CSV table of C-alpha atoms in Angstrom, one decimal:
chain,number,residue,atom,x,y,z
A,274,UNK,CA,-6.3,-52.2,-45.0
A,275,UNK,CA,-7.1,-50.0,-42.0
A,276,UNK,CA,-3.8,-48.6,-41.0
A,277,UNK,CA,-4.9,-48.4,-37.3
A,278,UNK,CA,-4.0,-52.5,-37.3
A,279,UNK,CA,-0.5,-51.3,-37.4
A,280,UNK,CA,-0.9,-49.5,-34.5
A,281,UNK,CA,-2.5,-52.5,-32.6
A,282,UNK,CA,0.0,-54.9,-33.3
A,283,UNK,CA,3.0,-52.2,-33.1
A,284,UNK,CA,1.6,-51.8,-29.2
A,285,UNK,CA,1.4,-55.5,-29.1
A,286,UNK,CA,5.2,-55.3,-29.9
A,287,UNK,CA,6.5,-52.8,-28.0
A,288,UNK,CA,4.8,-54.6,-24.9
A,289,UNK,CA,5.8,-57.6,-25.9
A,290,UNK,CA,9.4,-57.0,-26.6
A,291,UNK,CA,9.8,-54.8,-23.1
A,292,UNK,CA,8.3,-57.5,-21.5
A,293,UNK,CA,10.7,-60.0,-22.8
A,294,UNK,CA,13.6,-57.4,-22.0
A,295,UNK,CA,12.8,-57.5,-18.6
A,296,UNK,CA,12.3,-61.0,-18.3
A,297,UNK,CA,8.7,-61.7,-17.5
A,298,UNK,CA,6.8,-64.8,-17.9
A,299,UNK,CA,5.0,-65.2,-21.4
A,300,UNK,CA,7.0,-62.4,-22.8
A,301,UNK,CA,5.1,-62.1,-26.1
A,302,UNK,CA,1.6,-63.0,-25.2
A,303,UNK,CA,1.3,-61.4,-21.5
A,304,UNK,CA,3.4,-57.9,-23.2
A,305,UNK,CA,1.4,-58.2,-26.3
A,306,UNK,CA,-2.1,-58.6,-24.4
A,307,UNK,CA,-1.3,-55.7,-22.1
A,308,UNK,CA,0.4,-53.7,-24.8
A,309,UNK,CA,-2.2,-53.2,-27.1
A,310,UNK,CA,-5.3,-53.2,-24.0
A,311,UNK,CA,-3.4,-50.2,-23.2
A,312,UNK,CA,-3.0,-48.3,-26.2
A,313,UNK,CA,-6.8,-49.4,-26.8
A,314,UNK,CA,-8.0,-48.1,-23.8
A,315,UNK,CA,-6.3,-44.9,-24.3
A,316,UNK,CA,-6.7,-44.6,-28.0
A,317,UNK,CA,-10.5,-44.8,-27.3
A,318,UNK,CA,-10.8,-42.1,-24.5
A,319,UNK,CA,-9.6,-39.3,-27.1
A,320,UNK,CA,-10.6,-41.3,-30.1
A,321,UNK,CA,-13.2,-43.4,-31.8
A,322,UNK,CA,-13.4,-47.0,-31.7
A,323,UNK,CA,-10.7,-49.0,-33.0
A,324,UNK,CA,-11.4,-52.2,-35.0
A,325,UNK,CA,-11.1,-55.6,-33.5
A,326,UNK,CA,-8.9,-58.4,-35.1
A,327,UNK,CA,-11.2,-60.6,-36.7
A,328,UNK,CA,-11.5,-63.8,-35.1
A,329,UNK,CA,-10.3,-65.8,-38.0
A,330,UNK,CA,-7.0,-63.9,-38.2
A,331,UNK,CA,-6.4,-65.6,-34.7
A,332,UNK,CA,-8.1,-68.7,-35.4
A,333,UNK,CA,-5.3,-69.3,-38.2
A,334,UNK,CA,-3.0,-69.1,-35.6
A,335,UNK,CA,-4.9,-71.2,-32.8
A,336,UNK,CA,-4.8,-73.7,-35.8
A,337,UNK,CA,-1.0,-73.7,-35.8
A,338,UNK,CA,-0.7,-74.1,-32.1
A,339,UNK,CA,-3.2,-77.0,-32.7
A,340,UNK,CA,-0.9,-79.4,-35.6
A,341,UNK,CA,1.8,-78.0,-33.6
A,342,UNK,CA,0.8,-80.2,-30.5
A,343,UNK,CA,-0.9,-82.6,-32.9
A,344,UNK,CA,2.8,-83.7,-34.2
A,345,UNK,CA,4.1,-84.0,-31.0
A,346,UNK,CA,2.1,-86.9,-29.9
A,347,UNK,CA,4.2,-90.3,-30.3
A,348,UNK,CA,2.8,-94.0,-29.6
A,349,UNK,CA,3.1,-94.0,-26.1
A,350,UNK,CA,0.1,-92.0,-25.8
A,351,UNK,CA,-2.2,-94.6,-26.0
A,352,UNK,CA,0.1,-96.4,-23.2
A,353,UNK,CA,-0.7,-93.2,-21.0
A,354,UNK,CA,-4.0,-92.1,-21.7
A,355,UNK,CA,-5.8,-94.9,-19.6
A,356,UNK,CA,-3.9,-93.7,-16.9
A,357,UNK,CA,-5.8,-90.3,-16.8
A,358,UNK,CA,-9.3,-91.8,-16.6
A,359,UNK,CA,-9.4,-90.6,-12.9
A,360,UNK,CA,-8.5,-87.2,-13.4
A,361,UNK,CA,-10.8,-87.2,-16.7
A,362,UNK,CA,-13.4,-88.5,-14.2
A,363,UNK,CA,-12.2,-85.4,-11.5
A,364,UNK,CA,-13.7,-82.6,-14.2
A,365,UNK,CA,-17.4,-83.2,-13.4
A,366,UNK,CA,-16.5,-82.6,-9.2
A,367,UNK,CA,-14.4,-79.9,-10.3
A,368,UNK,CA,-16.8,-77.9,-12.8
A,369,UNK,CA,-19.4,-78.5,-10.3
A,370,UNK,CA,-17.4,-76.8,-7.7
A,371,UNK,CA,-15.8,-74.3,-9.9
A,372,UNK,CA,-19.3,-73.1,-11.1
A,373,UNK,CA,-21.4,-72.9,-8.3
A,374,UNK,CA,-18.6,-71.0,-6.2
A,375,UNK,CA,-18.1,-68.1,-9.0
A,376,UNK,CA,-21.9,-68.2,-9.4
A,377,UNK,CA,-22.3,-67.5,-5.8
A,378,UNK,CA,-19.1,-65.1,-5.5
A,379,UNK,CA,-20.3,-62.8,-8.7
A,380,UNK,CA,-24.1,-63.0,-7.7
A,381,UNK,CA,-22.6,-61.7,-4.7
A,382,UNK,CA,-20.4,-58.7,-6.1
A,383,UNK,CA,-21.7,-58.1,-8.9
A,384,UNK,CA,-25.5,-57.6,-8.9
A,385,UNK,CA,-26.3,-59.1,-12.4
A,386,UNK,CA,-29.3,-61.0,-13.1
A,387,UNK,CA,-29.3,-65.2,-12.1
A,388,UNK,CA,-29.4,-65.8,-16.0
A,389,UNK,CA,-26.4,-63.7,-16.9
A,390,UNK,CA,-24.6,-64.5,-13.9
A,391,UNK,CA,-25.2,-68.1,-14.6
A,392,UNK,CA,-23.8,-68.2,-18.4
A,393,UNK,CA,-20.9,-65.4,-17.3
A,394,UNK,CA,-19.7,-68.1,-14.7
A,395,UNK,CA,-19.7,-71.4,-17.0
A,396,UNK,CA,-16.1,-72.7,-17.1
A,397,UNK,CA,-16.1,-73.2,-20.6
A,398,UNK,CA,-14.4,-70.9,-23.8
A,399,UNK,CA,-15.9,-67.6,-24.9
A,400,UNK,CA,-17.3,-68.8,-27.7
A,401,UNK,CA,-19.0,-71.5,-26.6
A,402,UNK,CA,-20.5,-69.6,-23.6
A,403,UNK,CA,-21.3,-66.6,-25.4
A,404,UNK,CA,-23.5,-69.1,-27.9
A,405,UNK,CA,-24.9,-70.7,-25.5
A,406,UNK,CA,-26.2,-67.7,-23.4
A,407,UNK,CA,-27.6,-65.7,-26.9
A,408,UNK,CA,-29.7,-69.1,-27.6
A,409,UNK,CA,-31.1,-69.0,-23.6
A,410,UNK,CA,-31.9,-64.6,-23.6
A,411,UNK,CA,-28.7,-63.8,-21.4
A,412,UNK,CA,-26.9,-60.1,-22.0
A,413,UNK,CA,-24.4,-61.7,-24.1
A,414,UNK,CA,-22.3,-58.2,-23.2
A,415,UNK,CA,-22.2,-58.9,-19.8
A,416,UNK,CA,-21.7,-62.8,-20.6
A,417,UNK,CA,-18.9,-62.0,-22.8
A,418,UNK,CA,-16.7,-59.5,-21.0
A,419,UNK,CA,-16.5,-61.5,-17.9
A,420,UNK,CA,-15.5,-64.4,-19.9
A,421,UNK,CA,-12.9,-62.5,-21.5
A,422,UNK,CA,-11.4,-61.1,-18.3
A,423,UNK,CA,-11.8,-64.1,-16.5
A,424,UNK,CA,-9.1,-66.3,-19.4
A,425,UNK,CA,-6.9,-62.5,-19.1
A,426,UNK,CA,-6.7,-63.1,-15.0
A,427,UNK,CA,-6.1,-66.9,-15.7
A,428,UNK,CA,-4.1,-66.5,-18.4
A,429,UNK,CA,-1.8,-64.0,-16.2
A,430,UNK,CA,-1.4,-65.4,-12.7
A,431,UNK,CA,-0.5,-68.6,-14.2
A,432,UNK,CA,3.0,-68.1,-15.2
A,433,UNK,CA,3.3,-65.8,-12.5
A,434,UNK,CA,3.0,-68.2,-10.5
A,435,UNK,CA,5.4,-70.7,-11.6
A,436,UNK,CA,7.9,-67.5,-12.1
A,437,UNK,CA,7.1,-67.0,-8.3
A,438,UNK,CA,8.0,-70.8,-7.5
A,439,UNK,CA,10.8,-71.5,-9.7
A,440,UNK,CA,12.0,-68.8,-10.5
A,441,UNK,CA,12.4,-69.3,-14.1
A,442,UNK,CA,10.5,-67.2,-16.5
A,443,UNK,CA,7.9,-69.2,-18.2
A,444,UNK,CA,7.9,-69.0,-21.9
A,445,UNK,CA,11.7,-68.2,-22.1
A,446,UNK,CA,14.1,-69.4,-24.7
A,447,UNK,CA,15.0,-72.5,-22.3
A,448,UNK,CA,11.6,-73.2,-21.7
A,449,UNK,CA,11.2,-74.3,-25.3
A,450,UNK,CA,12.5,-78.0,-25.7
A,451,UNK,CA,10.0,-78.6,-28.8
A,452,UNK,CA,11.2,-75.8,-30.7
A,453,UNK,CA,14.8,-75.8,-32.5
A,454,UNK,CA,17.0,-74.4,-34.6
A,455,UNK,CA,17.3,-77.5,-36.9
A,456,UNK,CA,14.1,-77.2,-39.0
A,457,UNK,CA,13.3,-76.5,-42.6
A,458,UNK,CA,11.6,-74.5,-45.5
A,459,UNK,CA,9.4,-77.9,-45.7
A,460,UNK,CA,8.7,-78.5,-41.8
A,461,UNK,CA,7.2,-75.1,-42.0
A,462,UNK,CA,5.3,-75.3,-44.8
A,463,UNK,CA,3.9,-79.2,-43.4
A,464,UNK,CA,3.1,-77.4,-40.0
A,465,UNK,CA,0.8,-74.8,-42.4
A,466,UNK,CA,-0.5,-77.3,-44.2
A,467,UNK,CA,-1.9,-79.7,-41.1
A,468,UNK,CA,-2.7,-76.2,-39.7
A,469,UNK,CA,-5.0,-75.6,-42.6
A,470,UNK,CA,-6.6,-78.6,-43.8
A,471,UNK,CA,-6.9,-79.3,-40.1
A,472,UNK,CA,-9.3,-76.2,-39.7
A,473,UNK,CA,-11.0,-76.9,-42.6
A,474,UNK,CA,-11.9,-80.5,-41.0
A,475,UNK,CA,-12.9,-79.1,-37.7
A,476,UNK,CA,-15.4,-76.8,-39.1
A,477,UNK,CA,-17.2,-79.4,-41.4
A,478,UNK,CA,-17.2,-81.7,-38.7
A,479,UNK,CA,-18.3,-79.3,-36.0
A,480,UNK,CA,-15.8,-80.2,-33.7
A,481,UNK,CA,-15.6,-78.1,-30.3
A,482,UNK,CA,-12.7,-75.8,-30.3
A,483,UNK,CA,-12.8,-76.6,-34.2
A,484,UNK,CA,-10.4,-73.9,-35.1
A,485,UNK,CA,-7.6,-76.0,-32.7
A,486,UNK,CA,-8.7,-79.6,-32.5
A,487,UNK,CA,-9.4,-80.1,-36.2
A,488,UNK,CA,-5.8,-79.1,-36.9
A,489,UNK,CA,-4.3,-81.3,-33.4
A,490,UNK,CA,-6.8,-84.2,-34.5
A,491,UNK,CA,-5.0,-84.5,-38.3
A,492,UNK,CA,-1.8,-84.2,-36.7
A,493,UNK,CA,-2.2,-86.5,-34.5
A,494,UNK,CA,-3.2,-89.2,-37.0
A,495,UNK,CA,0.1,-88.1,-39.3
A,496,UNK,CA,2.0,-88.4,-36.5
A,497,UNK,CA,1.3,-91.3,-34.7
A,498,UNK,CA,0.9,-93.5,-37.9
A,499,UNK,CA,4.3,-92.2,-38.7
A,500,UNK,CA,3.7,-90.3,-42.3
A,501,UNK,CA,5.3,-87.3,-40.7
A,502,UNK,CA,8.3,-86.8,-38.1
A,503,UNK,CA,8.2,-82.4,-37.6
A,504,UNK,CA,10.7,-79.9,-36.3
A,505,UNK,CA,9.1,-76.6,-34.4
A,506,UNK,CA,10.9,-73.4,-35.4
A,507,UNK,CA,12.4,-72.0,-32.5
A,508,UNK,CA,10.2,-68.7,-33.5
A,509,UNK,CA,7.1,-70.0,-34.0
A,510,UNK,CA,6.2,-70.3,-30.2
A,511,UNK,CA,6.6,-66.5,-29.6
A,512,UNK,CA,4.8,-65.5,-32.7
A,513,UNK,CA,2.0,-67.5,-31.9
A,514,UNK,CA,2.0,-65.7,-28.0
A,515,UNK,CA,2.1,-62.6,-30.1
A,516,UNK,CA,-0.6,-62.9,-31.9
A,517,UNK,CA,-2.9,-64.6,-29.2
A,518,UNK,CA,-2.1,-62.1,-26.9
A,519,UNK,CA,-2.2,-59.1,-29.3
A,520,UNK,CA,-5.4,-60.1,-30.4
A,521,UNK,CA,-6.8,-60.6,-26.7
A,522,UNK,CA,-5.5,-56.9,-26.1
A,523,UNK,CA,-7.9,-55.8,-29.4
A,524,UNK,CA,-10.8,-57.4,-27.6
A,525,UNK,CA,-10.6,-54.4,-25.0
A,526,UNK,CA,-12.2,-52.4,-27.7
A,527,UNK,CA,-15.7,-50.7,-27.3
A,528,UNK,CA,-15.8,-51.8,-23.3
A,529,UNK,CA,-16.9,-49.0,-21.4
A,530,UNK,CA,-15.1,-48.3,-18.4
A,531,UNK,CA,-17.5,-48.9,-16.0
A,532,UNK,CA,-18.0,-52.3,-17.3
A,533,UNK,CA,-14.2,-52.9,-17.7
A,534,UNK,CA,-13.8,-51.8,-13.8
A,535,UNK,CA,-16.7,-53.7,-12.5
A,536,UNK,CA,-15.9,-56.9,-14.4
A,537,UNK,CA,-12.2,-57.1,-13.1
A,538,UNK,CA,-13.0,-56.8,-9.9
A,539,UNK,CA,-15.2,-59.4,-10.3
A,540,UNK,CA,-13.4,-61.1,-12.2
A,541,UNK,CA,-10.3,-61.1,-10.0
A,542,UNK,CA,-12.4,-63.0,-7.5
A,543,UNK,CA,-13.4,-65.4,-9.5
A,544,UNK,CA,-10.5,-66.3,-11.3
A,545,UNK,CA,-8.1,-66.9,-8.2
A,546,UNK,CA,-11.0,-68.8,-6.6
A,547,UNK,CA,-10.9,-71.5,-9.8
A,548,UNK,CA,-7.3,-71.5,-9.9
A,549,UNK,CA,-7.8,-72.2,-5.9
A,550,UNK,CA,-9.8,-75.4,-6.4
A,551,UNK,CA,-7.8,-76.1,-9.3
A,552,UNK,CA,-4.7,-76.2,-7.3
A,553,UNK,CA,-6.8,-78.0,-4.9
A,554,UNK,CA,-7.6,-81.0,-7.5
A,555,UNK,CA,-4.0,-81.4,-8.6
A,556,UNK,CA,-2.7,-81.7,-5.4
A,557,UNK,CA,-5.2,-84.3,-4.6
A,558,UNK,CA,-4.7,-86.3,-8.4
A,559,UNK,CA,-0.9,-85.9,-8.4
A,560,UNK,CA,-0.7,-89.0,-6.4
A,561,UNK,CA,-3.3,-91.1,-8.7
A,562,UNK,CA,-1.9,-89.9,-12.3
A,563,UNK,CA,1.5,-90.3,-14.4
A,564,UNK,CA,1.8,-86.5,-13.9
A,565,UNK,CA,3.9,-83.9,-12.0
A,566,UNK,CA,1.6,-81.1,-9.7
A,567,UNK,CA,3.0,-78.7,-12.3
A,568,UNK,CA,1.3,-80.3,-15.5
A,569,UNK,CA,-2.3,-80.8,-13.4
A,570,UNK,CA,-2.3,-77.2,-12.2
A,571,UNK,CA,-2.0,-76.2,-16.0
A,572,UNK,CA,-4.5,-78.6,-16.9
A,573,UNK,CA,-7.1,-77.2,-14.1
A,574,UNK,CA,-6.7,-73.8,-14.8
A,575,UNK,CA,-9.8,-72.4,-16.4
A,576,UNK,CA,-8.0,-70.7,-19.1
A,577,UNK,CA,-8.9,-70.6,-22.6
A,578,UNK,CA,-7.7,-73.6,-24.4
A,579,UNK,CA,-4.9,-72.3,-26.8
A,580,UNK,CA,-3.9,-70.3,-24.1
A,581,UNK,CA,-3.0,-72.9,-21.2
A,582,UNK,CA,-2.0,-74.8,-24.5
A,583,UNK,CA,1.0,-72.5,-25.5
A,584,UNK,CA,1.8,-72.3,-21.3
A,585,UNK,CA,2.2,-75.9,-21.3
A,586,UNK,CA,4.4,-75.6,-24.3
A,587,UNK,CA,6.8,-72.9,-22.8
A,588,UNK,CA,7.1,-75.0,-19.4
A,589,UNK,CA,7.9,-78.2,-21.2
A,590,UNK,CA,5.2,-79.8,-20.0
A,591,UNK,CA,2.8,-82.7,-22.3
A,592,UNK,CA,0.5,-80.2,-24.4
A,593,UNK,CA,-1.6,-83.4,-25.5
A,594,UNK,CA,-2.0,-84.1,-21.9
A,595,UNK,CA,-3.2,-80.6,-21.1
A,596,UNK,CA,-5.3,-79.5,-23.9
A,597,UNK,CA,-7.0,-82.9,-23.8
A,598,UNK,CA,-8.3,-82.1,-20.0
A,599,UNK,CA,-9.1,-78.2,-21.2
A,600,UNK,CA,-10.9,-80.1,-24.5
A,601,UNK,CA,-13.2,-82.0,-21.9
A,602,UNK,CA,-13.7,-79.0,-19.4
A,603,UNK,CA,-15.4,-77.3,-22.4
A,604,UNK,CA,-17.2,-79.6,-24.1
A,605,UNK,CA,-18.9,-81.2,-20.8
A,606,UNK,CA,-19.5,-77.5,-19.7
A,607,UNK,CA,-21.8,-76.6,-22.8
A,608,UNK,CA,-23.0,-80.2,-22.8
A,609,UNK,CA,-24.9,-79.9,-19.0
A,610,UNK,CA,-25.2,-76.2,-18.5
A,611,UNK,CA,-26.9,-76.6,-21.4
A,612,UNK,CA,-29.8,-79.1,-19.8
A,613,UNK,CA,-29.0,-77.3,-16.1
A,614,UNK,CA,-30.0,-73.7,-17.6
A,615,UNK,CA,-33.6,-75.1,-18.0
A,616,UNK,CA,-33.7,-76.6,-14.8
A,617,UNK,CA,-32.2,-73.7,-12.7
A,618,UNK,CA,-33.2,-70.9,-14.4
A,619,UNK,CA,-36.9,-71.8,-15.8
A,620,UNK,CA,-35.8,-71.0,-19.3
């Protein structure tokens, strides 16, 4: 093993743990994410390139958020669910919105190409995008990093945000009503195994987001036919914002600085104008839907999906409610920019 991982994730921890010292929202995954992008960036001005964390080391993790918010759905869901048809219905308007504005805004700033600047501005996950825009020619580089800075900016101002309104730190030990200190050796281990077999579903089935909604798919169907009844370590929350946020921070790796610069003050822009007409939306659908402003902001915030996921979890909000909205917002993205790229673009 390459001992310079211990020096990522010991970053990670220092910024993580002063971060929770002082109180600030997301203690583990903001401090973590920050923590390591630091010592990254600095480590590579004197240095030579550190490695990135495999994607699969994070994946594991996104698949434990995933039967994490899979056994948490009980059968009043499918009393609710109908209920959200309107602001299901809302994502089209809103990804139409969302996309054409940043378009415009980063065509604007930024002087890339119409291509790039098309697939750099899709409101959908990094993956996805970055897939997407290698199959149509785009500068997956370019493509990539504003994707990545765009879910850091979201990622950030959101619990800001609610830290600036209530008050309340998001992500703090009383922000974690599914978590508890009454679980056991076997709630863990169940937790793993959903987490696991879940992500080995996902993938064979091609699910979108399969690393998160294999797992949240199988636990839903344990939970709600009532084969298992789970406790949440109080733990597992913060080491799960640990490692997603450490693992963000590792992404800074081999971005130059010009590009780094350029594509957060781009990306700045952009990601307060989508939380903008996100906030927009939930104030309008707040008065339509079973569902407090609080829990529609979260769910229109163009985050990354494990991300807003793990938010909703710290501010006790409904995680199925949220990630389902996020789940939609990325796969009706890919779905039409997909058939729009041809159109607009002339690919």
């Amino acid at each position: 093993m390459d001992a310079r991982y211990l020096l990522i994730f010991g970053s990670g921890l220092v910024g993580g743990s002063l971060s929770f010292v002082a109180g600030l929202p997301m203690p583990f995954m903001l401090g973590g994410l920050f923590g390591t992008a630091s010592f990254v960036i600095f480590y590579e001005t004197h240095r030579t390139r550190l490695p990135k964390l495999s994607n699969t080391f994070r994946q594991v993790f996104m698949a434990i958020i995933g039967a994490v918010i899979g056994t948490r759905f009980s059968p009043e869901f499918f009393s609710i669910m109908p209920n959200f048809w309107i602001s299901g219905l809302a994502l089209v308007p809103f990804i139409l919105i969302v996309h054409s504005g940043s378009y415009f805004i980063m065509r604007k700033l930024s002087g890339h190409n119409r291509r790039d600047t098309f697939f750099a501005t899709m409101p959908a996950g990094i993956i996805d995008a970055v897939a997407l825009a290698e199959q149509m020619g785009a500068d997956i580089k370019v493509v990539a990093t504003q994707h990545f800075v765009r879910v850091v900016i979201v990622v950030t101002l959101v619990p800001l945000i609610f830290l600036a309104i209530d008050g309340n730190a998001v992500g703090s030990a009383a922000g974690m009503s599914m978590a508890t200190s009454n679980y056991s050796v076997t709630d863990v281990l169940m937790l793993c195994l959903v987490a696991f077999v879940g992500l080995g579903i996902g993938k064979v089935m091609r699910l979108p987001a399969s690393h998160m909604m294999g797992p949240l798919f199988l636990g839903f169907i344990l939970s709600i036919s009532g084969l298992i009844q789970l406790n949440v370590p109080y733990w597992l929350p913060h080491l799960a914002q640990f490692v997603i946020g450490t693992a963000l921070g590792s992404q800074f790796s081999g971005i130059s600085r010009n590009m780094l610069l350029k594509g957060f003050g781009v990306g700045i822009v952009v990601g307060i104008y989508m939380l903008i007409v996100g906030a927009v939306f939930a104030v309008c659908l707040q008065y339509y839907v079973p569902a407090d402003l609080g829990v529609l902001f979260v769910s229109f915030a163009a985050g990354g999906l494990a991300e807003m996921s793990l938010i909703a979890l710290s501010l006790n909000f409904n995680p199925v409610i949220v990630a389902l909205h996020h789940l939609f917002r990325i796969v009706l993205t890919v779905s039409v920019c997909g058939i729009f790229a041809k159109r607009i673009l002339k690919i």
